[in-house]
XYZ file of C-alpha atoms in Angstrom:
761
model
C -128.419 -61.834 66.366
C -129.564 -58.272 65.688
C -130.112 -55.662 68.387
C -133.885 -55.707 67.794
C -133.992 -59.448 68.439
C -131.954 -59.141 71.606
C -134.182 -56.350 72.870
C -137.308 -58.350 72.152
C -135.966 -61.272 74.195
C -134.752 -59.057 77.019
C -137.359 -58.849 79.833
C -136.517 -55.717 81.740
C -139.524 -56.116 83.996
C -137.982 -59.210 85.554
C -135.352 -56.988 87.115
C -137.492 -54.304 88.696
C -141.124 -55.424 88.717
C -140.527 -58.416 91.021
C -138.067 -57.327 93.732
C -137.403 -59.442 96.782
C -138.910 -56.766 99.029
C -141.620 -54.434 97.821
C -142.063 -50.881 99.019
C -145.189 -50.295 101.110
C -146.373 -46.720 101.405
C -146.624 -45.970 105.119
C -145.870 -42.256 104.923
C -148.164 -40.116 107.072
C -147.800 -36.454 107.975
C -150.859 -35.178 109.832
C -148.852 -32.378 111.428
C -147.607 -31.120 108.031
C -144.001 -31.190 109.103
C -140.980 -31.344 106.798
C -140.087 -34.885 105.881
C -136.734 -34.611 107.604
C -138.546 -33.970 110.949
C -141.026 -36.854 110.754
C -140.730 -40.233 112.517
C -142.906 -43.161 111.388
C -143.756 -46.380 113.170
C -142.428 -49.463 111.425
C -144.006 -52.894 112.133
C -142.796 -56.303 110.898
C -142.963 -60.005 111.842
C -140.148 -62.422 112.554
C -139.974 -66.164 113.333
C -139.654 -67.127 116.950
C -136.480 -68.731 118.169
C -138.149 -71.715 119.919
C -139.681 -73.380 116.837
C -140.028 -77.186 117.154
C -137.361 -79.091 115.304
C -139.914 -81.346 113.573
C -141.627 -78.383 111.921
C -140.612 -77.999 108.246
C -140.555 -74.273 107.532
C -139.666 -74.634 103.886
C -142.602 -76.874 103.039
C -145.039 -75.187 105.372
C -147.388 -72.456 104.208
C -147.792 -69.011 105.717
C -151.201 -70.033 107.122
C -149.635 -72.960 108.981
C -146.976 -70.693 110.428
C -149.535 -68.158 111.606
C -151.824 -70.914 112.977
C -149.063 -72.411 115.059
C -148.172 -68.899 116.340
C -144.574 -69.214 115.271
C -144.424 -65.501 114.278
C -143.898 -62.578 116.563
C -144.649 -58.932 115.698
C -142.033 -56.200 116.240
C -142.506 -52.446 116.150
C -140.073 -49.510 116.099
C -140.247 -45.818 115.376
C -137.645 -44.587 112.863
C -137.152 -41.361 110.885
C -139.018 -41.002 107.619
C -135.696 -40.615 105.768
C -133.967 -43.876 106.613
C -132.436 -46.700 104.585
C -134.676 -49.258 106.285
C -137.588 -48.061 104.151
C -135.784 -49.051 100.931
C -136.759 -52.081 98.843
C -134.122 -54.173 97.097
C -133.777 -52.669 93.611
C -130.922 -52.832 91.080
C -129.816 -49.657 89.265
C -127.813 -49.585 86.046
C -125.335 -46.972 84.862
C -125.346 -45.064 81.595
C -123.303 -46.537 78.736
C -121.287 -43.768 77.008
C -120.975 -43.356 73.256
C -117.819 -43.666 71.143
C -117.634 -42.178 67.663
C -114.168 -43.535 66.867
C -114.812 -47.291 66.794
C -118.505 -47.432 66.212
C -119.218 -51.142 65.780
C -116.882 -52.459 68.470
C -117.350 -49.813 71.156
C -121.101 -49.280 70.772
C -122.284 -52.879 70.537
C -123.885 -52.726 74.004
C -125.019 -49.093 73.838
C -128.670 -49.891 73.126
C -128.963 -52.869 75.476
C -127.335 -51.273 78.540
C -129.018 -47.930 78.078
C -132.385 -49.652 77.809
C -131.732 -50.955 81.323
C -130.693 -47.442 82.321
C -134.012 -46.112 81.036
C -135.798 -48.622 83.241
C -133.798 -47.355 86.247
C -134.905 -43.810 85.476
C -138.512 -44.984 85.159
C -138.331 -46.515 88.614
C -137.179 -43.208 90.124
C -139.963 -41.365 88.324
C -142.619 -43.755 89.700
C -141.466 -43.386 93.307
C -143.481 -41.156 95.605
C -141.843 -38.338 97.533
C -140.901 -40.466 100.550
C -139.543 -43.424 98.586
C -137.677 -41.191 96.097
C -135.717 -39.310 98.719
C -134.921 -42.430 100.713
C -133.538 -43.973 97.527
C -131.505 -40.892 96.578
C -130.056 -40.336 100.026
C -129.303 -43.929 101.053
C -128.991 -46.029 97.882
C -125.452 -45.541 96.559
C -126.174 -47.322 93.275
C -128.941 -44.821 92.505
C -126.584 -41.855 92.994
C -123.960 -43.582 90.844
C -126.553 -44.137 88.101
C -127.479 -40.432 88.072
C -123.843 -39.332 88.039
C -122.875 -41.766 85.250
C -124.623 -39.648 82.619
C -123.125 -36.411 83.945
C -119.591 -37.843 83.881
C -119.828 -39.079 80.272
C -122.499 -36.960 78.577
C -123.365 -37.034 74.901
C -123.214 -33.375 74.013
C -125.459 -31.869 71.319
C -122.680 -31.751 68.699
C -122.186 -35.515 69.151
C -125.840 -36.541 69.328
C -126.505 -35.386 65.756
C -124.476 -38.374 64.476
C -126.855 -40.871 66.125
C -129.332 -42.656 63.899
C -131.962 -45.345 64.133
C -132.304 -47.185 67.400
C -129.283 -45.370 68.842
C -131.094 -42.075 68.438
C -134.357 -43.401 69.881
C -132.654 -44.804 72.975
C -130.714 -41.624 73.591
C -133.792 -39.442 73.182
C -135.545 -41.480 75.834
C -132.537 -41.200 78.162
C -132.267 -37.465 77.472
C -135.915 -36.745 78.321
C -136.265 -39.049 81.318
C -133.033 -37.806 82.884
C -134.367 -34.255 82.723
C -137.526 -35.348 84.548
C -135.509 -37.147 87.222
C -133.305 -34.139 87.882
C -136.268 -31.810 87.887
C -137.855 -34.063 90.507
C -134.572 -34.021 92.409
C -134.691 -30.222 92.625
C -138.362 -30.098 93.662
C -138.365 -29.869 97.463
C -142.049 -28.966 97.829
C -144.351 -31.448 96.148
C -147.469 -30.858 98.296
C -148.575 -29.626 101.688
C -147.567 -32.875 103.404
C -144.674 -33.908 101.135
C -141.942 -31.299 101.369
C -138.609 -30.539 103.034
C -136.645 -27.443 103.968
C -134.758 -25.850 101.071
C -131.544 -25.544 103.059
C -131.751 -29.198 104.112
C -132.396 -30.400 100.544
C -129.544 -28.358 99.051
C -127.135 -29.542 101.713
C -128.009 -33.198 100.997
C -127.593 -32.719 97.238
C -124.191 -31.092 97.687
C -123.213 -33.737 100.212
C -123.982 -36.496 97.674
C -122.203 -34.611 94.836
C -125.430 -34.087 92.911
C -125.262 -30.288 92.775
C -121.777 -28.933 92.130
C -120.432 -26.329 89.709
C -119.273 -28.916 87.118
C -122.718 -30.568 87.264
C -124.419 -27.196 86.787
C -122.208 -26.548 83.739
C -122.884 -30.010 82.297
C -126.647 -29.632 82.716
C -126.386 -26.248 81.023
C -124.586 -27.771 78.042
C -127.208 -30.515 77.735
C -130.451 -28.543 78.166
C -129.774 -24.834 77.512
C -131.267 -25.050 74.019
C -134.243 -27.265 74.883
C -135.289 -26.232 78.396
C -133.933 -22.871 79.497
C -136.307 -22.639 82.454
C -134.755 -25.783 83.944
C -131.266 -24.258 83.589
C -132.434 -21.080 85.297
C -133.831 -23.178 88.137
C -130.573 -25.103 88.595
C -128.485 -21.936 88.457
C -130.675 -20.114 90.925
C -130.566 -22.959 93.433
C -126.783 -23.296 93.260
C -125.905 -19.607 93.486
C -128.812 -18.677 95.807
C -127.117 -19.800 99.003
C -125.676 -16.568 100.382
C -123.775 -18.384 103.123
C -121.431 -19.992 100.581
C -120.662 -17.012 98.339
C -116.940 -17.230 98.936
C -116.993 -20.965 98.240
C -118.569 -20.844 94.788
C -116.585 -17.716 93.829
C -113.470 -19.741 94.573
C -114.871 -22.598 92.477
C -115.487 -20.263 89.538
C -111.997 -18.800 89.851
C -110.464 -22.286 89.889
C -112.480 -23.392 86.869
C -111.350 -20.362 84.821
C -107.738 -21.173 85.623
C -108.285 -24.797 84.650
C -109.895 -23.874 81.330
C -107.001 -21.594 80.406
C -104.456 -24.261 81.345
C -106.310 -26.863 79.262
C -106.307 -24.567 76.208
C -102.579 -23.950 76.619
C -101.882 -27.677 77.017
C -103.901 -28.541 73.907
C -101.871 -26.002 71.956
C -98.684 -27.527 73.335
C -99.695 -31.078 72.396
C -100.564 -29.956 68.862
C -97.703 -27.521 68.127
C -95.107 -28.602 70.671
C -94.089 -27.239 74.068
C -91.405 -24.681 74.775
C -88.308 -25.836 76.607
C -89.281 -23.844 79.712
C -92.977 -24.806 79.659
C -94.601 -26.627 82.575
C -96.608 -29.573 81.208
C -99.866 -30.340 83.025
C -101.453 -33.742 82.248
C -104.837 -33.589 80.490
C -107.135 -36.265 79.088
C -105.621 -36.375 75.590
C -102.562 -38.354 74.615
C -99.305 -36.968 73.308
C -99.020 -36.307 69.615
C -98.180 -39.622 67.932
C -95.158 -39.806 65.606
C -97.384 -41.233 62.850
C -100.493 -39.394 61.655
C -103.646 -40.595 63.403
C -107.100 -39.291 62.524
C -108.423 -40.676 65.810
C -105.935 -38.516 67.720
C -107.027 -35.464 65.711
C -110.648 -36.158 66.666
C -109.774 -36.525 70.358
C -108.045 -33.130 70.235
C -110.762 -31.194 68.406
C -113.595 -32.736 70.435
C -111.840 -32.012 73.737
C -111.091 -28.477 72.561
C -114.738 -27.931 71.614
C -115.929 -29.297 74.966
C -113.533 -26.955 76.812
C -114.776 -23.915 74.910
C -118.425 -24.816 75.427
C -117.765 -25.317 79.127
C -116.268 -21.825 79.377
C -119.182 -20.305 77.490
C -121.672 -22.073 79.756
C -119.822 -20.851 82.847
C -120.041 -17.208 81.746
C -123.673 -17.727 80.828
C -124.744 -18.978 84.258
C -122.427 -16.716 86.274
C -121.973 -13.257 84.762
C -119.357 -12.008 87.284
C -117.076 -14.737 85.934
C -116.562 -12.626 82.774
C -114.880 -9.891 84.787
C -112.783 -12.495 86.599
C -111.660 -13.968 83.254
C -110.701 -10.521 81.923
C -108.501 -9.955 84.950
C -106.763 -13.271 84.226
C -106.145 -12.303 80.538
C -108.319 -15.229 79.464
C -109.896 -13.331 76.562
C -106.581 -11.964 75.275
C -105.184 -15.486 74.790
C -108.065 -16.730 72.654
C -107.003 -15.264 69.235
C -103.462 -16.602 69.507
C -104.590 -20.083 70.580
C -107.189 -20.085 67.805
C -104.673 -19.449 65.003
C -101.931 -21.577 66.561
C -104.012 -24.731 66.985
C -106.197 -24.671 63.894
C -103.431 -23.659 61.503
C -101.423 -26.702 62.609
C -104.446 -29.015 62.522
C -105.422 -28.003 58.999
C -101.863 -28.553 57.825
C -101.930 -32.010 59.413
C -105.115 -33.183 57.709
C -104.399 -31.541 54.367
C -104.356 -34.056 51.490
C -104.446 -37.141 53.698
C -105.452 -40.554 52.445
C -107.676 -40.917 55.519
C -110.085 -38.447 53.917
C -110.969 -41.262 51.515
C -110.353 -44.369 53.610
C -112.141 -43.011 56.732
C -114.686 -40.699 55.185
C -117.212 -40.728 58.031
C -114.657 -40.002 60.741
C -112.979 -37.392 58.557
C -116.312 -35.616 58.086
C -116.920 -35.657 61.849
C -113.444 -34.191 62.432
C -114.077 -31.336 59.981
C -117.498 -30.586 61.498
C -116.052 -30.598 65.006
C -113.275 -28.235 63.965
C -115.799 -25.850 62.429
C -117.923 -25.983 65.568
C -114.852 -25.295 67.686
C -113.950 -22.248 65.621
C -117.491 -20.992 66.027
C -117.202 -21.398 69.786
C -113.947 -19.416 69.771
C -115.688 -16.515 68.057
C -118.754 -16.721 70.305
C -116.617 -16.864 73.438
C -114.633 -13.816 72.357
C -117.874 -12.005 71.571
C -119.013 -12.689 75.130
C -116.291 -10.364 76.398
C -117.035 -7.732 73.737
C -120.727 -7.790 74.681
C -119.826 -7.486 78.343
C -117.857 -4.289 77.632
C -120.810 -2.847 75.708
C -123.298 -3.781 78.423
C -121.184 -2.169 81.104
C -120.719 0.947 78.998
C -124.490 1.248 78.695
C -124.922 0.535 82.390
C -122.583 3.326 83.487
C -123.720 6.024 81.063
C -123.645 8.637 83.820
C -120.166 7.672 85.032
C -117.624 8.661 82.324
C -114.586 7.338 84.210
C -116.039 3.841 84.569
C -117.257 3.909 80.976
C -113.783 4.776 79.745
C -112.339 1.716 81.484
C -114.616 -0.609 79.522
C -113.980 1.283 76.275
C -110.250 0.802 76.777
C -110.835 -2.888 77.447
C -112.852 -3.139 74.223
C -110.142 -1.455 72.121
C -107.445 -3.544 73.772
C -109.327 -6.740 72.947
C -109.602 -5.771 69.279
C -105.988 -4.601 69.092
C -104.796 -7.901 70.531
C -106.939 -9.877 68.090
C -105.628 -7.733 65.213
C -102.255 -9.452 65.579
C -103.879 -12.754 64.531
C -105.396 -11.871 61.195
C -107.344 -15.081 60.652
C -109.186 -14.752 63.926
C -110.044 -11.063 63.636
C -111.327 -11.584 60.086
C -113.461 -14.543 61.110
C -114.837 -12.544 64.031
C -115.546 -9.546 61.800
C -117.362 -11.789 59.336
C -119.702 -12.884 62.146
C -120.030 -9.669 64.154
C -119.286 -6.467 62.260
C -116.702 -4.468 64.197
C -117.750 -1.259 62.423
C -121.292 -1.713 63.766
C -119.970 -2.351 67.266
C -117.896 0.832 67.068
C -121.016 2.796 66.211
C -122.821 1.306 69.207
C -120.012 2.390 71.533
C -119.881 5.860 69.986
C -123.623 6.264 70.539
C -123.417 5.795 74.304
C -119.964 7.033 75.332
C -116.934 9.007 74.256
C -114.710 6.878 71.988
C -111.567 7.866 70.136
C -112.789 7.368 66.573
C -109.225 7.485 65.222
C -108.303 4.285 67.021
C -111.498 2.424 66.142
C -111.332 3.533 62.516
C -107.716 2.394 62.319
C -108.723 -1.094 63.475
C -111.494 -1.268 60.864
C -109.184 -0.068 58.074
C -106.548 -2.641 59.007
C -109.126 -5.416 58.880
C -110.411 -4.290 55.502
C -106.906 -4.499 54.027
C -106.267 -8.044 55.208
C -106.375 -10.682 52.428
C -108.402 -12.971 54.674
C -111.123 -10.343 55.019
C -111.365 -9.952 51.249
C -111.849 -13.681 50.859
C -114.629 -13.695 53.438
C -116.310 -10.785 51.648
C -116.343 -12.876 48.503
C -117.949 -15.712 50.435
C -120.640 -13.382 51.760
C -121.640 -12.688 48.157
C -122.371 -16.387 47.818
C -125.083 -15.966 50.510
C -123.450 -18.224 53.067
C -125.200 -16.836 56.101
C -124.314 -19.303 58.870
C -121.084 -19.191 60.797
C -120.484 -22.885 60.107
C -120.715 -22.231 56.374
C -118.264 -19.340 56.557
C -115.863 -21.467 58.610
C -116.232 -24.515 56.415
C -112.556 -24.365 55.444
C -109.646 -22.602 57.049
C -108.910 -21.010 53.668
C -112.348 -20.938 52.045
C -112.792 -22.133 48.501
C -113.874 -19.513 45.995
C -116.801 -20.291 43.733
C -116.244 -21.351 40.146
C -117.247 -17.959 38.780
C -114.594 -16.170 40.826
C -111.877 -18.626 39.868
C -112.333 -18.047 36.117
C -111.668 -14.316 36.252
C -108.941 -13.657 33.674
C -108.309 -10.064 34.647
C -106.563 -11.062 37.863
C -102.778 -11.071 37.518
C -101.172 -14.401 38.052
C -97.938 -16.268 37.679
C -96.505 -16.684 34.210
C -96.077 -20.105 32.732
C -92.510 -19.228 31.786
C -89.919 -20.394 34.297
C -87.223 -17.875 35.138
C -83.924 -18.882 36.716
C -82.447 -16.182 38.949
C -79.320 -16.314 41.055
C -79.660 -16.233 44.828
C -77.818 -12.944 45.198
C -80.122 -11.302 42.666
C -83.200 -12.644 44.485
C -81.928 -11.286 47.792
C -81.385 -7.867 46.239
C -84.923 -7.767 44.811
C -86.437 -8.857 48.127
C -84.575 -6.095 49.970
C -85.711 -3.477 47.447
C -89.364 -4.429 47.882
C -89.109 -4.630 51.675
C -87.569 -1.137 51.728
C -90.796 0.178 50.215
C -93.083 -2.044 52.297
C -91.413 -2.669 55.685
C -94.495 -4.416 57.072
C -94.146 -7.294 54.594
C -92.266 -10.455 55.447
C -89.492 -11.805 53.248
C -91.344 -15.080 52.804
C -94.399 -13.299 51.404
C -92.233 -11.128 49.123
C -90.401 -14.190 47.780
C -93.657 -15.911 46.824
C -94.851 -12.710 45.125
C -91.620 -12.594 43.107
C -92.023 -16.214 42.120
C -95.561 -15.499 40.926
C -94.399 -12.536 38.807
C -91.287 -14.152 37.308
C -89.010 -12.221 39.686
C -90.118 -8.871 38.278
C -90.103 -6.438 41.243
C -91.928 -3.689 39.323
C -94.947 -5.926 38.720
C -94.954 -6.987 42.365
C -94.867 -3.383 43.610
C -97.678 -2.347 41.250
C -99.828 -5.290 42.305
C -99.334 -4.484 46.006
C -100.079 -0.786 45.538
C -103.185 -1.502 43.449
C -104.255 -4.264 45.836
C -104.500 -6.594 42.873
C -102.596 -9.686 43.983
C -103.641 -13.143 42.738
C -106.061 -15.127 44.948
C -103.451 -17.656 46.021
C -101.247 -14.851 47.375
C -104.051 -13.232 49.351
C -104.288 -16.362 51.490
C -100.632 -16.102 52.572
C -99.956 -14.046 55.739
C -98.290 -10.821 54.645
C -95.756 -11.017 57.479
C -94.681 -14.590 56.834
C -90.985 -15.247 57.312
C -88.901 -17.160 54.822
C -87.509 -20.358 56.260
C -84.233 -21.299 54.505
C -83.850 -24.919 53.437
C -81.946 -27.193 55.718
C -78.266 -27.500 54.714
C -77.275 -30.736 53.108
C -75.273 -33.059 55.277
C -71.601 -33.405 54.397
C -70.782 -36.619 52.685
C -68.543 -38.797 54.852
C -64.983 -39.299 53.699
C -64.594 -42.913 52.763
C -61.319 -44.680 53.363
C -62.107 -46.949 50.463
C -62.366 -45.318 47.049
C -63.418 -46.893 43.840
C -65.945 -49.543 43.064
C -66.531 -51.796 46.040
C -66.696 -55.494 45.314
C -69.860 -57.230 46.185
C -69.670 -60.370 48.229
C -72.421 -62.751 49.178
C -70.917 -63.588 52.549
C -67.795 -63.187 54.684
C -66.127 -66.363 53.409
C -66.238 -65.051 49.862
C -64.608 -61.822 51.041
C -61.820 -63.673 52.849
C -61.200 -66.005 49.911
C -60.841 -63.144 47.438
C -57.406 -63.565 45.757
C -57.936 -61.020 42.997
C -55.474 -58.464 44.380
C -52.752 -61.094 44.906
C -53.174 -62.343 41.362
C -52.949 -58.802 39.994
C -49.705 -58.141 41.900
C -48.210 -61.385 40.694
C -49.158 -60.571 37.116
C -47.493 -57.160 37.285
C -44.297 -58.566 38.786
C -44.061 -61.355 36.210
C -44.528 -58.927 33.333
C -41.642 -56.815 34.659
C -43.559 -53.676 35.383
C -41.288 -50.862 36.527
C -42.434 -49.399 39.834
C -41.835 -45.782 40.688
C -41.877 -45.171 44.396
C -42.888 -41.491 44.628
C -43.653 -41.195 48.312
C -40.371 -40.012 49.774
C -41.902 -39.504 53.231
C -42.969 -43.091 53.711
C -41.965 -44.418 57.127
C -41.470 -47.856 55.640
C -38.903 -46.686 53.097
C -36.203 -49.291 52.528
C -32.688 -48.040 51.723
C -31.494 -51.420 50.484
C -32.232 -50.406 46.892
C -29.987 -47.320 46.827
C -27.298 -48.710 44.504
C -29.244 -49.597 41.355
C -28.972 -53.300 41.914
C -30.282 -55.148 38.893
C -32.377 -58.211 39.728
C -32.938 -60.844 37.084
C -36.237 -62.653 37.225
C -36.012 -66.201 35.953
C -39.723 -66.588 35.199
C -39.857 -63.353 33.214
C -39.911 -63.947 29.454
C -38.262 -60.534 29.012
C -34.482 -61.002 28.875
C -33.690 -57.511 30.070
C -32.961 -56.878 33.698
C -35.346 -54.739 35.715
C -33.557 -51.731 37.280
C -34.596 -50.676 40.722
C -35.151 -46.918 40.792
C -34.316 -44.847 43.885
C -36.312 -41.553 43.909
C -34.050 -40.063 46.580
C -31.111 -40.145 44.200
C -32.926 -39.009 41.076
C -31.603 -35.426 41.091
C -28.024 -36.145 42.072
C -27.466 -39.214 39.883
C -25.615 -37.433 37.072
C -23.467 -35.326 39.359
C -22.429 -38.354 41.392
C -21.201 -40.199 38.292
C -19.087 -37.234 37.227
C -17.617 -36.449 40.644
C -16.629 -39.954 41.691
C -12.900 -39.905 42.294
C -10.196 -42.473 42.166
C -10.237 -42.534 45.962
C -13.789 -43.936 45.927
C -12.816 -46.598 43.420
C -9.881 -47.662 45.590
C -12.067 -47.662 48.687
C -14.707 -49.831 47.080
C -12.254 -52.416 45.775
C -12.139 -54.277 49.003
C -15.864 -54.012 49.586
C -16.924 -54.888 46.078
C -15.235 -58.206 46.335
C -17.706 -59.159 49.011
C -20.726 -57.817 47.116
C -22.892 -59.806 44.804
C -25.529 -58.415 42.497
C -27.966 -61.046 43.655
C -27.539 -60.212 47.369
C -31.133 -59.759 48.457
C -30.335 -58.332 51.878
C -26.894 -56.839 52.426
C -25.585 -55.963 55.863
C -26.863 -52.419 56.682
C -23.679 -51.622 58.665
C -21.584 -52.196 55.557
C -23.882 -49.999 53.504
C -23.717 -47.165 56.039
C -19.905 -47.365 56.232
C -19.658 -47.284 52.442
C -21.959 -44.249 52.175
C -20.097 -42.411 54.957
C -16.762 -43.008 53.228
C -18.163 -41.793 49.917
C -19.642 -38.672 51.518
C -16.451 -37.861 53.452
C -14.381 -38.083 50.309
C -16.406 -35.300 48.699
C -15.944 -32.820 51.590
C -13.085 -30.276 51.935
C -10.021 -31.126 53.916
C -11.112 -28.965 56.851
C -14.120 -31.242 57.357
C -11.869 -34.237 57.689
C -11.907 -35.277 54.069
C -9.474 -37.544 52.231
C -5.775 -36.954 51.668
C -6.351 -34.848 48.559
C -5.162 -31.834 50.608
C -3.120 -31.417 53.807
C -4.362 -29.854 56.982
C -3.550 -26.146 57.261
C -0.082 -25.633 58.738
C -0.118 -23.027 61.497
C 2.882 -24.389 63.528
C 5.569 -23.882 60.939
C 9.261 -23.988 61.642
C 10.976 -23.269 64.961
C 11.124 -19.666 65.945
C 13.936 -17.731 64.348
C 14.246 -19.880 61.275
C 11.639 -18.011 59.234
C 8.186 -19.167 58.120
C 6.698 -20.155 54.829
C 4.157 -17.964 53.120
C 1.422 -20.670 53.492
C 2.086 -20.860 57.229
C 1.712 -17.118 57.606
C -1.563 -17.160 55.643
C -2.924 -20.064 57.691
C -2.089 -18.227 60.923
C -3.935 -15.122 59.697
C -7.035 -17.186 58.837
C -6.940 -18.797 62.252
C -6.792 -15.468 64.061
C -9.625 -14.072 62.011
C -11.899 -17.066 62.456
C -11.184 -17.963 66.047
C -13.813 -17.261 68.764
C -13.809 -14.049 70.780
C -14.063 -15.941 74.032
C -13.228 -19.354 75.286
C -15.517 -22.059 73.963
C -14.319 -24.986 75.988
C -17.157 -24.497 78.559
C -20.619 -24.301 76.944
C -22.684 -25.265 79.992
C -24.170 -21.819 80.579
C -25.088 -21.411 76.916
C -26.722 -24.803 76.837
C -28.770 -24.003 79.932
C -29.907 -20.713 78.404
C -31.017 -22.458 75.203
C -32.788 -25.196 77.149
C -34.730 -22.651 79.256
C -35.889 -20.972 76.054
C -37.083 -24.240 74.575
C -34.506 -24.245 71.781
C -33.262 -27.740 72.469
C -35.122 -30.623 74.128
C -34.416 -31.126 77.807
């Protein structure tokens, strides 16, 4: 069923035209007193308590009841502003609009807001007495009025409405203005009026006239009905008894606006580790790109900026308060920080084709937000100029505002995109001339600012756009880096990158970057690197292009102080315990049943492969194969025996064969009888004894070797019988080689070595 059909079947008059109780106009004011001082007599009839039980009230008519005198009349005098004068009427709230999910979220927009229009019509038809009784004592009526102010459709959103949506909203927009204008009219006629102080107090008591409401009404109607905005502003700020209260409200709102801007920048670009995060009405940045989240950010940002502009429009002293809080000085940085990140997010996204309508709304909202940034900054510039003109006879006060003006421009000069966009809208050179015409200004400082702006690549691009006769701010801000027309793109005289690829070593690139940065210290290494890449790493061409201000268009869009970000280092490859080609198994059972390695080992053993054990430091080394035991393998078709090779004896094998003595052969006779070539595991004690005997036989006699030589004779013959020459020589050797002190007690030496860590304790 279409919306038109549902509206045609909906009978709104059934709700309001036939209430249970109807309002009867009994208001009288012969003394011409304010309505809040009037008391009116109220008369009504009620059934008596002693009605006969056989009388059927439901079936009886009013004439029968009056004839039987079953009614009694009651009278009371009550104030004119009292809830007892109210009829029973239902009020409906405003249904807000959603641009994200149009079909699902806005299905009831027309139907519910048609009922809301009828509620507004009822308030417009009420007379003065009935209207104020309804506003002051009917809570649903106050909630209906506040529902539009809490979820307004701002002008930048209303332009996307079409058809019946637009017609319904237009009706709501116009009728709501009439209702609020009636709400602020405290003097309708000579007999229908109230005191201004009383009316304002009641509106503030019911939250119908607060600073946020004044700002919201300003956003809605400043372009269509400025006189109404002036009326609202005058009523709110006219009360001299509450000056401190609304100054405090303005101060709090400025702080809130600055915090919201900072939080939006944090949600878009990330928060610092030491930042204090204040919750706002947008969600955290999702890990996956979401065009809906982008729209919520840019729309909330635009609403915040428009709210600040409206605040400074209705309350001029708030500009000075914002300057003292450094509100204006934060705008250029937030502008570049947020929009640079947002444009990088939406660049070359598939959503630009799959969600074309929402993508177009996002771009338009971003452009409108950038316009509001520039307009808000210009508010502070205009304030400095106005104050300089105001205090023309007071040079000291003038100089304060001139310094503020120069400080604002100097701060904005650090963010080149913002200062160029502002200069494209409001010529800074013209503003300098206006200041110079009314006060003393240091022309050197102002001229320096203008010259810096003229040299910025962004400013040159905007100058090219101005030649295309794009007069509106929205047209200039259509893209963050505006697109040049086709005629400008075809210019062949502009230098550009060569089609020839040049490979240069990193050290050579670093050297060229340093050489260029020595001549131009204000340039960033990232900008210089891209210039070198465009000119095939030829530093002379880059220097000439910079000096002649003749860089290619794509380089003029890059910030000249951009820093080169080195690529992230590649992660080290993990060292794998398994090397080689890994087998592929379908499941664990196949892996466990793999017998390929066992089969390969068996094949090598059967073929008699000779193993060479090269790892001499293996803890599992087995010394049972030290003696070249030959093992015959019965299943081996090769008839030769396979020798077992001992790597520990490789170097000394030849020398051992030559130096074996007859003593070793005699020693091994008894042992060899017990040995068998096919002994697989011989007793290790026997092996160790055999090796010790063989080793001892090779040593000199002084080491306790074999009987090849006798021990040195130092005793000799009895005294007086003479000594042999060998005995005399042995005694001389003993005297020469003996210790200088007694060595039978080595306890002290051992303790000294142990304290020095020479031997383990």
